[in-house]
mmCIF file of C-alpha atoms in Angstrom:
data_model
loop_
_atom_site.group_PDB
_atom_site.id
_atom_site.type_symbol
_atom_site.label_atom_id
_atom_site.label_comp_id
_atom_site.label_asym_id
_atom_site.label_seq_id
_atom_site.Cartn_x
_atom_site.Cartn_y
_atom_site.Cartn_z
ATOM 1 C CA UNK A 15 96.280 122.782 37.443
ATOM 2 C CA UNK A 16 96.161 118.999 38.718
ATOM 3 C CA UNK A 17 99.844 117.518 39.626
ATOM 4 C CA UNK A 18 99.996 113.695 39.718
ATOM 5 C CA UNK A 19 103.232 112.208 41.127
ATOM 6 C CA UNK A 20 103.793 108.478 40.794
ATOM 7 C CA UNK A 21 106.310 106.203 42.931
ATOM 8 C CA UNK A 22 108.314 104.289 42.479
ATOM 9 C CA UNK A 23 109.685 104.864 38.836
ATOM 10 C CA UNK A 24 110.959 101.177 38.655
ATOM 11 C CA UNK A 25 109.981 98.133 40.468
ATOM 12 C CA UNK A 26 111.203 94.706 40.351
ATOM 13 C CA UNK A 27 109.432 91.676 42.061
ATOM 14 C CA UNK A 28 109.636 87.951 41.809
ATOM 15 C CA UNK A 29 107.044 86.006 40.141
ATOM 16 C CA UNK A 30 104.124 85.367 42.550
ATOM 17 C CA UNK A 31 104.984 88.220 44.823
ATOM 18 C CA UNK A 32 102.596 91.340 45.079
ATOM 19 C CA UNK A 33 103.549 94.883 43.514
ATOM 20 C CA UNK A 34 102.096 98.072 44.798
ATOM 21 C CA UNK A 35 102.459 101.434 42.792
ATOM 22 C CA UNK A 36 101.394 104.698 44.479
ATOM 23 C CA UNK A 37 100.060 108.072 43.195
ATOM 24 C CA UNK A 38 99.250 111.294 44.776
ATOM 25 C CA UNK A 39 97.214 114.051 43.238
ATOM 26 C CA UNK A 40 96.909 117.721 44.102
ATOM 27 C CA UNK A 41 93.384 118.731 43.074
ATOM 28 C CA UNK A 42 90.785 117.677 45.857
ATOM 29 C CA UNK A 43 88.056 118.005 43.401
ATOM 30 C CA UNK A 44 89.391 115.178 41.064
ATOM 31 C CA UNK A 45 86.754 112.502 40.846
ATOM 32 C CA UNK A 46 88.211 109.812 38.575
ATOM 33 C CA UNK A 47 91.289 107.707 38.677
ATOM 34 C CA UNK A 48 92.168 105.217 36.040
ATOM 35 C CA UNK A 49 95.243 102.953 35.752
ATOM 36 C CA UNK A 50 96.653 102.264 32.289
ATOM 37 C CA UNK A 51 99.181 99.359 31.444
ATOM 38 C CA UNK A 52 101.646 99.941 28.540
ATOM 39 C CA UNK A 53 103.510 97.058 26.875
ATOM 40 C CA UNK A 54 106.498 97.618 24.868
ATOM 41 C CA UNK A 55 105.627 99.035 21.329
ATOM 42 C CA UNK A 56 101.847 99.465 22.388
ATOM 43 C CA UNK A 57 99.654 102.211 23.432
ATOM 44 C CA UNK A 58 98.496 102.428 27.202
ATOM 45 C CA UNK A 59 95.557 100.088 27.873
ATOM 46 C CA UNK A 60 93.033 100.828 30.647
ATOM 47 C CA UNK A 61 93.266 98.287 33.259
ATOM 48 C CA UNK A 62 91.113 99.411 36.082
ATOM 49 C CA UNK A 63 89.511 102.674 37.220
ATOM 50 C CA UNK A 64 87.944 104.147 40.431
ATOM 51 C CA UNK A 65 85.486 107.030 41.042
ATOM 52 C CA UNK A 66 85.885 109.330 44.229
ATOM 53 C CA UNK A 67 82.855 107.814 45.908
ATOM 54 C CA UNK A 68 84.280 104.307 46.068
ATOM 55 C CA UNK A 69 87.384 103.400 48.468
ATOM 56 C CA UNK A 70 88.588 100.168 46.736
ATOM 57 C CA UNK A 71 87.774 98.152 43.546
ATOM 58 C CA UNK A 72 89.079 94.789 42.555
ATOM 59 C CA UNK A 73 89.206 92.880 39.369
ATOM 60 C CA UNK A 74 90.869 89.555 39.648
ATOM 61 C CA UNK A 75 94.529 90.049 40.422
ATOM 62 C CA UNK A 76 94.434 93.870 40.374
ATOM 63 C CA UNK A 77 93.017 96.256 42.972
ATOM 64 C CA UNK A 78 92.921 99.951 43.291
ATOM 65 C CA UNK A 79 92.469 101.800 46.485
ATOM 66 C CA UNK A 80 91.741 105.623 47.147
ATOM 67 C CA UNK A 81 92.173 107.703 49.972
ATOM 68 C CA UNK A 82 90.536 111.057 49.224
ATOM 69 C CA UNK A 83 91.562 112.675 52.426
ATOM 70 C CA UNK A 84 95.251 112.103 51.768
ATOM 71 C CA UNK A 85 94.760 112.470 47.939
ATOM 72 C CA UNK A 86 96.498 109.384 47.009
ATOM 73 C CA UNK A 87 95.546 106.040 45.367
ATOM 74 C CA UNK A 88 97.355 102.813 44.926
ATOM 75 C CA UNK A 89 97.451 99.865 42.340
ATOM 76 C CA UNK A 90 97.960 96.518 43.905
ATOM 77 C CA UNK A 91 98.875 93.526 41.713
ATOM 78 C CA UNK A 92 98.870 90.057 43.428
ATOM 79 C CA UNK A 93 100.393 86.910 42.483
ATOM 80 C CA UNK A 94 102.584 88.775 39.722
ATOM 81 C CA UNK A 95 103.134 86.946 36.478
ATOM 82 C CA UNK A 96 105.870 87.565 33.707
ATOM 83 C CA UNK A 97 103.088 89.116 31.805
ATOM 84 C CA UNK A 98 102.482 91.915 34.107
ATOM 85 C CA UNK A 99 105.908 93.345 33.357
ATOM 86 C CA UNK A 100 105.021 96.625 31.529
ATOM 87 C CA UNK A 101 104.877 100.404 32.569
ATOM 88 C CA UNK A 102 102.031 101.462 34.391
ATOM 89 C CA UNK A 103 100.481 104.926 34.534
ATOM 90 C CA UNK A 104 98.004 106.376 37.020
ATOM 91 C CA UNK A 105 96.094 109.328 36.099
ATOM 92 C CA UNK A 106 93.444 111.980 37.680
ATOM 93 C CA UNK A 107 90.650 113.821 36.233
ATOM 94 C CA UNK A 108 89.556 117.184 37.361
ATOM 95 C CA UNK A 109 86.043 118.260 37.343
ATOM 96 C CA UNK A 110 84.292 121.226 35.900
ATOM 97 C CA UNK A 111 84.018 122.872 32.527
ATOM 98 C CA UNK A 112 87.825 122.762 31.947
ATOM 99 C CA UNK A 113 88.054 119.183 33.161
ATOM 100 C CA UNK A 114 91.523 117.745 32.355
ATOM 101 C CA UNK A 115 92.902 114.071 32.637
ATOM 102 C CA UNK A 116 96.672 114.171 33.967
ATOM 103 C CA UNK A 117 98.989 111.292 33.976
ATOM 104 C CA UNK A 118 101.744 110.328 36.414
ATOM 105 C CA UNK A 119 105.183 109.694 34.992
ATOM 106 C CA UNK A 120 104.995 105.928 34.887
ATOM 107 C CA UNK A 121 106.231 102.915 36.839
ATOM 108 C CA UNK A 122 108.156 100.194 35.138
ATOM 109 C CA UNK A 123 107.386 96.887 36.600
ATOM 110 C CA UNK A 124 109.634 93.970 36.016
ATOM 111 C CA UNK A 125 108.356 90.374 37.282
ATOM 112 C CA UNK A 126 111.374 88.093 37.386
ATOM 113 C CA UNK A 127 111.318 84.271 37.503
ATOM 114 C CA UNK B 3 86.223 96.093 16.265
ATOM 115 C CA UNK B 4 89.887 96.868 15.149
ATOM 116 C CA UNK B 5 90.415 99.435 17.959
ATOM 117 C CA UNK B 6 91.846 102.770 17.184
ATOM 118 C CA UNK B 7 93.901 102.668 13.983
ATOM 119 C CA UNK B 8 96.820 104.862 13.569
ATOM 120 C CA UNK B 9 99.175 105.413 10.435
ATOM 121 C CA UNK B 10 101.889 105.455 9.693
ATOM 122 C CA UNK B 11 103.413 103.120 12.277
ATOM 123 C CA UNK B 12 106.918 104.788 11.787
ATOM 124 C CA UNK B 13 107.821 108.161 10.097
ATOM 125 C CA UNK B 14 111.352 109.167 9.628
ATOM 126 C CA UNK B 15 111.577 112.654 7.952
ATOM 127 C CA UNK B 16 114.114 115.423 7.637
ATOM 128 C CA UNK B 17 113.814 118.915 9.487
ATOM 129 C CA UNK B 18 111.749 121.214 7.648
ATOM 130 C CA UNK B 19 109.457 118.604 6.067
ATOM 131 C CA UNK B 20 105.688 118.495 6.705
ATOM 132 C CA UNK B 21 104.649 115.343 8.595
ATOM 133 C CA UNK B 22 100.900 114.226 8.793
ATOM 134 C CA UNK B 23 99.613 111.545 11.274
ATOM 135 C CA UNK B 24 96.392 109.918 10.798
ATOM 136 C CA UNK B 25 93.835 108.235 13.098
ATOM 137 C CA UNK B 26 90.690 106.353 12.757
ATOM 138 C CA UNK B 27 88.790 106.071 16.168
ATOM 139 C CA UNK B 28 86.439 103.369 17.269
ATOM 140 C CA UNK B 29 83.269 103.400 15.664
ATOM 141 C CA UNK B 30 80.617 105.131 17.805
ATOM 142 C CA UNK B 31 83.149 106.932 20.079
ATOM 143 C CA UNK B 32 82.574 110.618 20.249
ATOM 144 C CA UNK B 33 85.776 111.840 21.770
ATOM 145 C CA UNK B 34 89.233 111.692 20.222
ATOM 146 C CA UNK B 35 92.561 112.660 21.676
ATOM 147 C CA UNK B 36 96.115 113.222 20.369
ATOM 148 C CA UNK B 37 98.989 112.475 22.854
ATOM 149 C CA UNK B 38 102.686 112.776 22.587
ATOM 150 C CA UNK B 39 105.061 110.494 24.701
ATOM 151 C CA UNK B 40 108.569 111.382 25.397
ATOM 152 C CA UNK B 41 110.987 110.118 28.087
ATOM 153 C CA UNK B 42 111.547 113.586 29.391
ATOM 154 C CA UNK B 43 107.871 114.641 29.472
ATOM 155 C CA UNK B 44 105.949 111.474 29.587
ATOM 156 C CA UNK B 45 102.348 111.590 28.123
ATOM 157 C CA UNK B 46 101.178 114.990 27.210
ATOM 158 C CA UNK B 47 97.560 115.718 25.858
ATOM 159 C CA UNK B 48 97.971 117.903 22.585
ATOM 160 C CA UNK B 49 94.483 118.262 21.790
ATOM 161 C CA UNK B 50 90.994 116.666 22.264
ATOM 162 C CA UNK B 51 87.893 116.898 20.154
ATOM 163 C CA UNK B 52 84.361 116.044 21.336
ATOM 164 C CA UNK B 53 81.847 115.380 18.521
ATOM 165 C CA UNK B 54 84.327 116.643 15.991
ATOM 166 C CA UNK B 55 84.821 119.928 17.790
ATOM 167 C CA UNK B 56 88.234 120.762 19.466
ATOM 168 C CA UNK B 57 87.541 121.216 23.211
ATOM 169 C CA UNK B 58 90.995 121.588 24.602
ATOM 170 C CA UNK B 59 93.979 122.446 22.467
ATOM 171 C CA UNK B 60 96.032 124.042 25.074
ATOM 172 C CA UNK B 61 98.746 121.348 24.707
ATOM 173 C CA UNK B 62 99.595 122.048 21.195
ATOM 174 C CA UNK B 63 103.100 123.237 21.247
ATOM 175 C CA UNK B 64 103.060 125.973 18.879
ATOM 176 C CA UNK B 65 101.583 127.189 15.527
ATOM 177 C CA UNK B 66 103.693 124.387 13.745
ATOM 178 C CA UNK B 67 101.030 121.885 14.987
ATOM 179 C CA UNK B 68 97.663 121.532 13.734
ATOM 180 C CA UNK B 69 94.982 119.051 14.033
ATOM 181 C CA UNK B 70 91.667 118.472 12.132
ATOM 182 C CA UNK B 71 88.769 116.194 12.631
ATOM 183 C CA UNK B 72 86.615 116.584 9.528
ATOM 184 C CA UNK B 73 84.323 113.790 10.432
ATOM 185 C CA UNK B 74 83.569 111.217 13.186
ATOM 186 C CA UNK B 75 85.886 108.635 11.729
ATOM 187 C CA UNK B 76 89.029 110.503 10.784
ATOM 188 C CA UNK B 77 91.586 112.850 12.261
ATOM 189 C CA UNK B 78 94.926 114.124 11.336
ATOM 190 C CA UNK B 79 97.767 115.765 13.253
ATOM 191 C CA UNK B 80 100.085 117.831 10.997
ATOM 192 C CA UNK B 81 103.417 119.291 11.905
ATOM 193 C CA UNK B 82 104.855 121.900 9.455
ATOM 194 C CA UNK B 83 107.742 122.435 9.341
ATOM 195 C CA UNK B 84 108.943 119.532 11.666
ATOM 196 C CA UNK B 85 111.951 119.922 13.955
ATOM 197 C CA UNK B 86 114.182 117.261 15.648
ATOM 198 C CA UNK B 87 112.701 118.261 19.190
ATOM 199 C CA UNK B 88 109.296 116.807 17.733
ATOM 200 C CA UNK B 89 110.828 113.309 17.633
ATOM 201 C CA UNK B 90 108.251 111.224 19.904
ATOM 202 C CA UNK B 91 105.673 108.617 19.857
ATOM 203 C CA UNK B 92 102.378 110.086 19.099
ATOM 204 C CA UNK B 93 99.195 108.322 20.206
ATOM 205 C CA UNK B 94 95.781 108.744 19.168
ATOM 206 C CA UNK B 95 92.918 107.611 21.541
ATOM 207 C CA UNK B 96 89.290 107.603 21.539
ATOM 208 C CA UNK B 97 86.607 107.351 24.070
ATOM 209 C CA UNK B 98 82.632 107.131 24.459
ATOM 210 C CA UNK B 99 82.579 109.251 27.443
ATOM 211 C CA UNK B 100 84.950 112.165 26.993
ATOM 212 C CA UNK B 101 88.078 111.842 29.524
ATOM 213 C CA UNK B 102 87.135 108.448 30.682
ATOM 214 C CA UNK B 103 88.027 104.966 29.467
ATOM 215 C CA UNK B 104 90.294 106.132 26.772
ATOM 216 C CA UNK B 105 91.318 103.303 24.066
ATOM 217 C CA UNK B 106 94.633 104.071 22.622
ATOM 218 C CA UNK B 107 96.095 103.289 19.319
ATOM 219 C CA UNK B 108 99.516 101.512 18.797
ATOM 220 C CA UNK B 109 101.253 105.074 18.093
ATOM 221 C CA UNK B 110 103.315 106.623 15.430
ATOM 222 C CA UNK B 111 107.083 106.774 16.179
ATOM 223 C CA UNK B 112 108.201 110.066 14.458
ATOM 224 C CA UNK B 113 111.966 110.972 14.066
ATOM 225 C CA UNK B 114 112.963 114.024 12.529
ATOM 226 C CA UNK B 115 116.468 114.127 11.492
#
């Protein structure tokens, strides 16, 4: 089955700096890659997603890049703010009749003042 | 829309007792998911329904766990009998498009003593 690895597990940045979280996946047929943000005491919330036919997608301060050849994708947050502090999860969706969505292990991002 | 609604928010029970978790998906969504989140295992899919029919229950740990979706606006996850190792946060999520763009509820924190 699909295996999604996520790094780093924790990340601390100063307010205003950029943060990058990386994920790799094992199934080359995976075609959909979402990123979720989970704040303390809440459920994960979708913040951005990308399909395998697109190399990059941006939404204000967040962007996701996908390298299908290397089977990795990354989340980039620019001009970080304290409210960006949360746990971020990547995921990959396989194709076919037994399609599955597999989550990474999460990255705890701390934005310090 | 109020989003995905889960109840109870917290549940504390003794080993051997029956536990029932409830979920109301977003109106109009046709897929519903039950996830379990622990520090050790991260986010695990337990079961997912599409149009009220179970599609993938391969993540249900054992016969002690059962899930039902009697109609499009309600689902339950039952654990009988409960064990301390079932202690976790259980999330319900729903979507319009199967495994894409999931909306998560706030979760039920279950503690089995």
